[in-house]
PDB file of C-alpha atoms in Angstrom:
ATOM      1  CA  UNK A   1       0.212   4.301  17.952  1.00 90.00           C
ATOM      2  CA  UNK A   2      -3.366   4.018  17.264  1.00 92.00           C
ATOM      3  CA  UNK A   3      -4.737   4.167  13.495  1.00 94.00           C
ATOM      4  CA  UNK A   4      -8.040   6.282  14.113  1.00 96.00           C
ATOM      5  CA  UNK A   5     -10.348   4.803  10.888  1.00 97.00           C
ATOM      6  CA  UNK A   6     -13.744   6.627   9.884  1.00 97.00           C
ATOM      7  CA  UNK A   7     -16.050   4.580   7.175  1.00 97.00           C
ATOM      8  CA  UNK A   8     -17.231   6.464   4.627  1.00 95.00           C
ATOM      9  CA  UNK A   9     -20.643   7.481   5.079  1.00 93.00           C
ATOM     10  CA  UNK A  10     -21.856   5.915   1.870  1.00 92.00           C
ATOM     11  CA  UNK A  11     -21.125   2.864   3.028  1.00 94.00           C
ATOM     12  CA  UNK A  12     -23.777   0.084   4.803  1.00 93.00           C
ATOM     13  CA  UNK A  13     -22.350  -1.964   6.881  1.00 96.00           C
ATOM     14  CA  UNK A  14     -18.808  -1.192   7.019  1.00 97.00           C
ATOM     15  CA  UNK A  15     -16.595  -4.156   7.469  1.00 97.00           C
ATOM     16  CA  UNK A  16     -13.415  -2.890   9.479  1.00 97.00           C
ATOM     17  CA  UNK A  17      -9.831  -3.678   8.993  1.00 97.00           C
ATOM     18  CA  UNK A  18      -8.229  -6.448  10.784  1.00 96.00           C
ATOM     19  CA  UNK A  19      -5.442  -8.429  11.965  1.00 97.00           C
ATOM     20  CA  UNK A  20      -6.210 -12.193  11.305  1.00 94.00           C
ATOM     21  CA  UNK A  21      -3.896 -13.376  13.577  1.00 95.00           C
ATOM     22  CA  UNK A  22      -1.689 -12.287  17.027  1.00 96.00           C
ATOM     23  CA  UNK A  23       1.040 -12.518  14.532  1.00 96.00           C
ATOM     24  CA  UNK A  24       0.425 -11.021  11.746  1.00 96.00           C
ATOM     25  CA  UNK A  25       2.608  -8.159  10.398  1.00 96.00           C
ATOM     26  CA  UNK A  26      -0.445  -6.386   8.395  1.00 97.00           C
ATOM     27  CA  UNK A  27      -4.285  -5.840   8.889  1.00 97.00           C
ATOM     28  CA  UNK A  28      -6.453  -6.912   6.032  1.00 97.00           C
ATOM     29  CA  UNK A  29      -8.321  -4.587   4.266  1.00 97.00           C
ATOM     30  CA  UNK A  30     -12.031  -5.902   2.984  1.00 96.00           C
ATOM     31  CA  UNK A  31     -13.563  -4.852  -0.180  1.00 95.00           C
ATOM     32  CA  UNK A  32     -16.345  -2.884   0.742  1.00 97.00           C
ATOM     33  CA  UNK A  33     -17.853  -3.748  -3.039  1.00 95.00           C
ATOM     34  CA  UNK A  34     -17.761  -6.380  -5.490  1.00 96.00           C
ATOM     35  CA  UNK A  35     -14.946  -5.881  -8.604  1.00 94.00           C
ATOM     36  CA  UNK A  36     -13.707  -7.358 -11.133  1.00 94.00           C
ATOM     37  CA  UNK A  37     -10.499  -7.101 -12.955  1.00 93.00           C
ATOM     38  CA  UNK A  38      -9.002  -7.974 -16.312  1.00 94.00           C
ATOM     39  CA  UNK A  39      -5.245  -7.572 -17.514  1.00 93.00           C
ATOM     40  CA  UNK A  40      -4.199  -4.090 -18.593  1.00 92.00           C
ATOM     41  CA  UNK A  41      -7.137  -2.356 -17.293  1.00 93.00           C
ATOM     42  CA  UNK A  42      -6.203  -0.961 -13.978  1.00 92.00           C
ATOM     43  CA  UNK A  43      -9.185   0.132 -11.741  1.00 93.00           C
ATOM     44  CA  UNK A  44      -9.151   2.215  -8.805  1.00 94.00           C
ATOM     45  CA  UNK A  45     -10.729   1.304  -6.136  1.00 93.00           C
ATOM     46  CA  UNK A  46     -12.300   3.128  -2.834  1.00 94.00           C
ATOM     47  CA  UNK A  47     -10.960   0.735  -0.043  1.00 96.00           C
ATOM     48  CA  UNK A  48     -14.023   2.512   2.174  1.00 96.00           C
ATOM     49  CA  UNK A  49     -12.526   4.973   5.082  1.00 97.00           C
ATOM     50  CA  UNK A  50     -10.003   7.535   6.145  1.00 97.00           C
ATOM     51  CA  UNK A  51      -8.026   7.896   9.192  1.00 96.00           C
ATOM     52  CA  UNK A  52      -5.953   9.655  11.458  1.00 96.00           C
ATOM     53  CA  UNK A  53      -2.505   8.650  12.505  1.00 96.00           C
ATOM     54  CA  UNK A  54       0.359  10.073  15.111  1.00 95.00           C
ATOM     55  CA  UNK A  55       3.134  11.852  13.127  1.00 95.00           C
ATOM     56  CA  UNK A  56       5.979   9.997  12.466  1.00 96.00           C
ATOM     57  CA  UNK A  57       3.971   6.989  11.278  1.00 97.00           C
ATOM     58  CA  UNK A  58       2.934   6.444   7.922  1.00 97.00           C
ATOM     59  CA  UNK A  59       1.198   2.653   6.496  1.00 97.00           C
ATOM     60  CA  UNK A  60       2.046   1.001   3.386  1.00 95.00           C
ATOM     61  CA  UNK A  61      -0.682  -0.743   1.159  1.00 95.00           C
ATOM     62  CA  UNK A  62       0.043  -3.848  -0.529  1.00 91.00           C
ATOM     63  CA  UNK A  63      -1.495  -6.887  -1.748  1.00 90.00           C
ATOM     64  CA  UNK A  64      -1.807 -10.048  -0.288  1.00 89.00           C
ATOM     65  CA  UNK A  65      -0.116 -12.352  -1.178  1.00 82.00           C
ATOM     66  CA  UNK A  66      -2.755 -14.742  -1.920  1.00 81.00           C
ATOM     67  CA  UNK A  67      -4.164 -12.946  -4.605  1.00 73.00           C
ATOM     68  CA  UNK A  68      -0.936 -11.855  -5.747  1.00 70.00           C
ATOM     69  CA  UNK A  69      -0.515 -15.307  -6.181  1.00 76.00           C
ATOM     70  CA  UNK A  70      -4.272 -16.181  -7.486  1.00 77.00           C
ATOM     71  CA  UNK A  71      -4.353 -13.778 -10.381  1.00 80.00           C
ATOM     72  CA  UNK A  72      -1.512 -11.499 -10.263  1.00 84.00           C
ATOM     73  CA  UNK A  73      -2.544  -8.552  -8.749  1.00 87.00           C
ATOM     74  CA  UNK A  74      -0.453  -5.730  -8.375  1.00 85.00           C
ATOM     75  CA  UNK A  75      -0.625  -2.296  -7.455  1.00 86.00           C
ATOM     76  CA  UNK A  76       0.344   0.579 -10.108  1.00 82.00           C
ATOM     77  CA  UNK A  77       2.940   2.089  -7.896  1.00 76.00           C
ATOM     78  CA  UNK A  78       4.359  -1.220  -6.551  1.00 77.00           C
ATOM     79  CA  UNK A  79       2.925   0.071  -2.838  1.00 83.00           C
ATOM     80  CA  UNK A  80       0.701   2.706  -1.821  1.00 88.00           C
ATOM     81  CA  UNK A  81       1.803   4.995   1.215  1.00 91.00           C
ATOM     82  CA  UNK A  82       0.184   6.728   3.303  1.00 94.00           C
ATOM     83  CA  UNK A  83       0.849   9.371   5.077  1.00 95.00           C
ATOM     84  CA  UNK A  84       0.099  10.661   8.583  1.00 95.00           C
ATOM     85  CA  UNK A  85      -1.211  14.012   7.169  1.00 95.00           C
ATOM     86  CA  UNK A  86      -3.403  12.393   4.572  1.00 95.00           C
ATOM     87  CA  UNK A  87      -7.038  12.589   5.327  1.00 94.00           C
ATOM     88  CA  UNK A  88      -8.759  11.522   2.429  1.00 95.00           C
ATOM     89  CA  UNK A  89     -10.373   8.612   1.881  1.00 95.00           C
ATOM     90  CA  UNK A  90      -7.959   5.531   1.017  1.00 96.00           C
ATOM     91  CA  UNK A  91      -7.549   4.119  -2.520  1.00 93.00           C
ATOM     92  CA  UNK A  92      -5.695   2.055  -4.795  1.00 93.00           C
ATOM     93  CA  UNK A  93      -5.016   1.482  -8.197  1.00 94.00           C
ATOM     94  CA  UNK A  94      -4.824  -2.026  -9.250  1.00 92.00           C
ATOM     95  CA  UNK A  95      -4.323  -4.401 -11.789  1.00 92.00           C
ATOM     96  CA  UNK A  96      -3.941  -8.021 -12.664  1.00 90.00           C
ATOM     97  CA  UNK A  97      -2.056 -10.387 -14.735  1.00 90.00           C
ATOM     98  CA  UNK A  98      -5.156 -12.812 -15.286  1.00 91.00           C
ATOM     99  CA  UNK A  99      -8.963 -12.146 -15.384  1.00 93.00           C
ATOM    100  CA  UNK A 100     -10.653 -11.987 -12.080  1.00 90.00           C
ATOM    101  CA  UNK A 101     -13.494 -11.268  -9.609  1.00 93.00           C
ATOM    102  CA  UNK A 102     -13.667 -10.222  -6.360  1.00 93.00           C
ATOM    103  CA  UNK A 103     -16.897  -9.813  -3.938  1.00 95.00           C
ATOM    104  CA  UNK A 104     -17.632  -7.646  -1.290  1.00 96.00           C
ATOM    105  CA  UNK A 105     -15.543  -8.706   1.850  1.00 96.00           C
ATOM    106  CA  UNK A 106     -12.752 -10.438   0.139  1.00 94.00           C
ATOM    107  CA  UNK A 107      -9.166  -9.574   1.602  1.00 93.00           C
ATOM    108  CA  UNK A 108      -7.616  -8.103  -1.781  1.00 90.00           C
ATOM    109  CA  UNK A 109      -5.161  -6.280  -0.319  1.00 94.00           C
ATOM    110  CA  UNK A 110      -3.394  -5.817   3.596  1.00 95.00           C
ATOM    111  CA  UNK A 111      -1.774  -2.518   5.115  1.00 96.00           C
ATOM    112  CA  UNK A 112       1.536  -2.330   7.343  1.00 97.00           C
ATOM    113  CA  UNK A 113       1.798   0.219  10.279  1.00 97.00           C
ATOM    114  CA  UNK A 114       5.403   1.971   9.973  1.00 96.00           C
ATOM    115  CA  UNK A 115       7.464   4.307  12.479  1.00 97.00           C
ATOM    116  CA  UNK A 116       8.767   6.968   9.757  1.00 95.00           C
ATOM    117  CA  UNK A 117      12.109   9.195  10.471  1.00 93.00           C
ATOM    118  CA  UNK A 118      12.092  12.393   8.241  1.00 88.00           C
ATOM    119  CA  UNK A 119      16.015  13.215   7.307  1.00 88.00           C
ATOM    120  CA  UNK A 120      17.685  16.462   7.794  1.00 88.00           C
ATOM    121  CA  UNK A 121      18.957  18.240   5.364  1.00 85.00           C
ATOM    122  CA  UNK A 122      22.867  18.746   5.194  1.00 83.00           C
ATOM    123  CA  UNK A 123      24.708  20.451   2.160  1.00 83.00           C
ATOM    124  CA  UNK A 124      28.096  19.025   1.205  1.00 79.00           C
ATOM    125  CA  UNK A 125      30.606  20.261  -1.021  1.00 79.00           C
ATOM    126  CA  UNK A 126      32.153  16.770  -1.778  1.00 73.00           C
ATOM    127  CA  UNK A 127      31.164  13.501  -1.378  1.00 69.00           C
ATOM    128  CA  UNK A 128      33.466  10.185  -1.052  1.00 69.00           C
ATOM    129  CA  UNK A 129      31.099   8.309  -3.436  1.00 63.00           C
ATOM    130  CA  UNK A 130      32.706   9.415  -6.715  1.00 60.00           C
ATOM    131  CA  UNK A 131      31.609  10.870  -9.810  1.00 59.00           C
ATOM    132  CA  UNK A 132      30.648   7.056 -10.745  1.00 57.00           C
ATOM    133  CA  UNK A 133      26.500   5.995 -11.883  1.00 57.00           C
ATOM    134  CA  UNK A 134      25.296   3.183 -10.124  1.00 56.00           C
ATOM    135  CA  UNK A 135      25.075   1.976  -6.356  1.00 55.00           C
ATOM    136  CA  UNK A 136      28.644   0.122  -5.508  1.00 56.00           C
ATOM    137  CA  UNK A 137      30.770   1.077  -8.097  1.00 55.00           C
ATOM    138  CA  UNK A 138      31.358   2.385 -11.685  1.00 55.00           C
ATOM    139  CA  UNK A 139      32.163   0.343 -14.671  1.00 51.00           C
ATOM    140  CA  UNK A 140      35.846  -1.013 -13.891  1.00 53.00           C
ATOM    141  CA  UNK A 141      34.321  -4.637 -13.398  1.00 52.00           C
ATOM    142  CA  UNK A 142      32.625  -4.954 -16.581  1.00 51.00           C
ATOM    143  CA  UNK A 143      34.005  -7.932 -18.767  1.00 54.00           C
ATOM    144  CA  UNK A 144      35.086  -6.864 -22.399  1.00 51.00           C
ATOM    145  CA  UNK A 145      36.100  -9.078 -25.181  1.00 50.00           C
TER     146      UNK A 145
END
């Protein structure tokens, strides 16, 4: 699969997406400006391009886990997704547990490449799962006094 990425115009000297290493599982994404971020007030952010993808993938955006472990960032969704028909231009909400800065060409946040299956749709008229909330079972293990 190849991950077709256009810059955004408005940008000077684009710096690209990359795997670091023959290894790695995700590309970094570089900050294409400086930001800075303080608890509670999330900030979205352009991450700089679009692309074009085969159907049947889709990538997931996440941060790294360096600065997830520097200043607690997060994303507001837990992961951004995208999807092969998106053609917009990538972004992500973010936020942070402590104050912090970031500059232009920092790696704030990486993006995994995923082969997607879309499910058919079968109606049923009864299911073995039971009438029961919750993934395994109902409430017949719960300990009373």
């Amino acid at each position: 699969m190849k991950l077709r990425i256009k810059p955004d115009q408005k940008i000077k000297n684009f710096l690209w997406p990359k795997y670091k290493t023959k290894g790695a599982a995700a590309f970094d994404i570089y900050l294409q400006e400086d930001i800075s971020l303080r608890p509670g007030e999330p900030a979205e952010i352009s991450l700089g391009f679009s692309t074009e993808m085969d159907p049947g993938w889709a990538v997931e955006i996440l941060p790294r886990s360096s600065t997830g472990m520097r200043c607690g960032v997060y994303i507001w969704n837990t992961l951004g997704l995208i999807d092969a028909d998106f053609h917009g231009v990538w972004c992500a909400k973010i936020d942070c547990q402590t104050p912090c800065r970031f500059r232009r060409g920092d790696r704030l946040l990486q993006a995994i490449v995923r082969k997607v299956d879309r499910a058919e749709d079968v109606e049923i008229e009864h299911t073995t799962r039971g009438d029961h909330s919750g993934s395994t079972g109902g409430n017949e293990n719960i300990i009373t006094k």
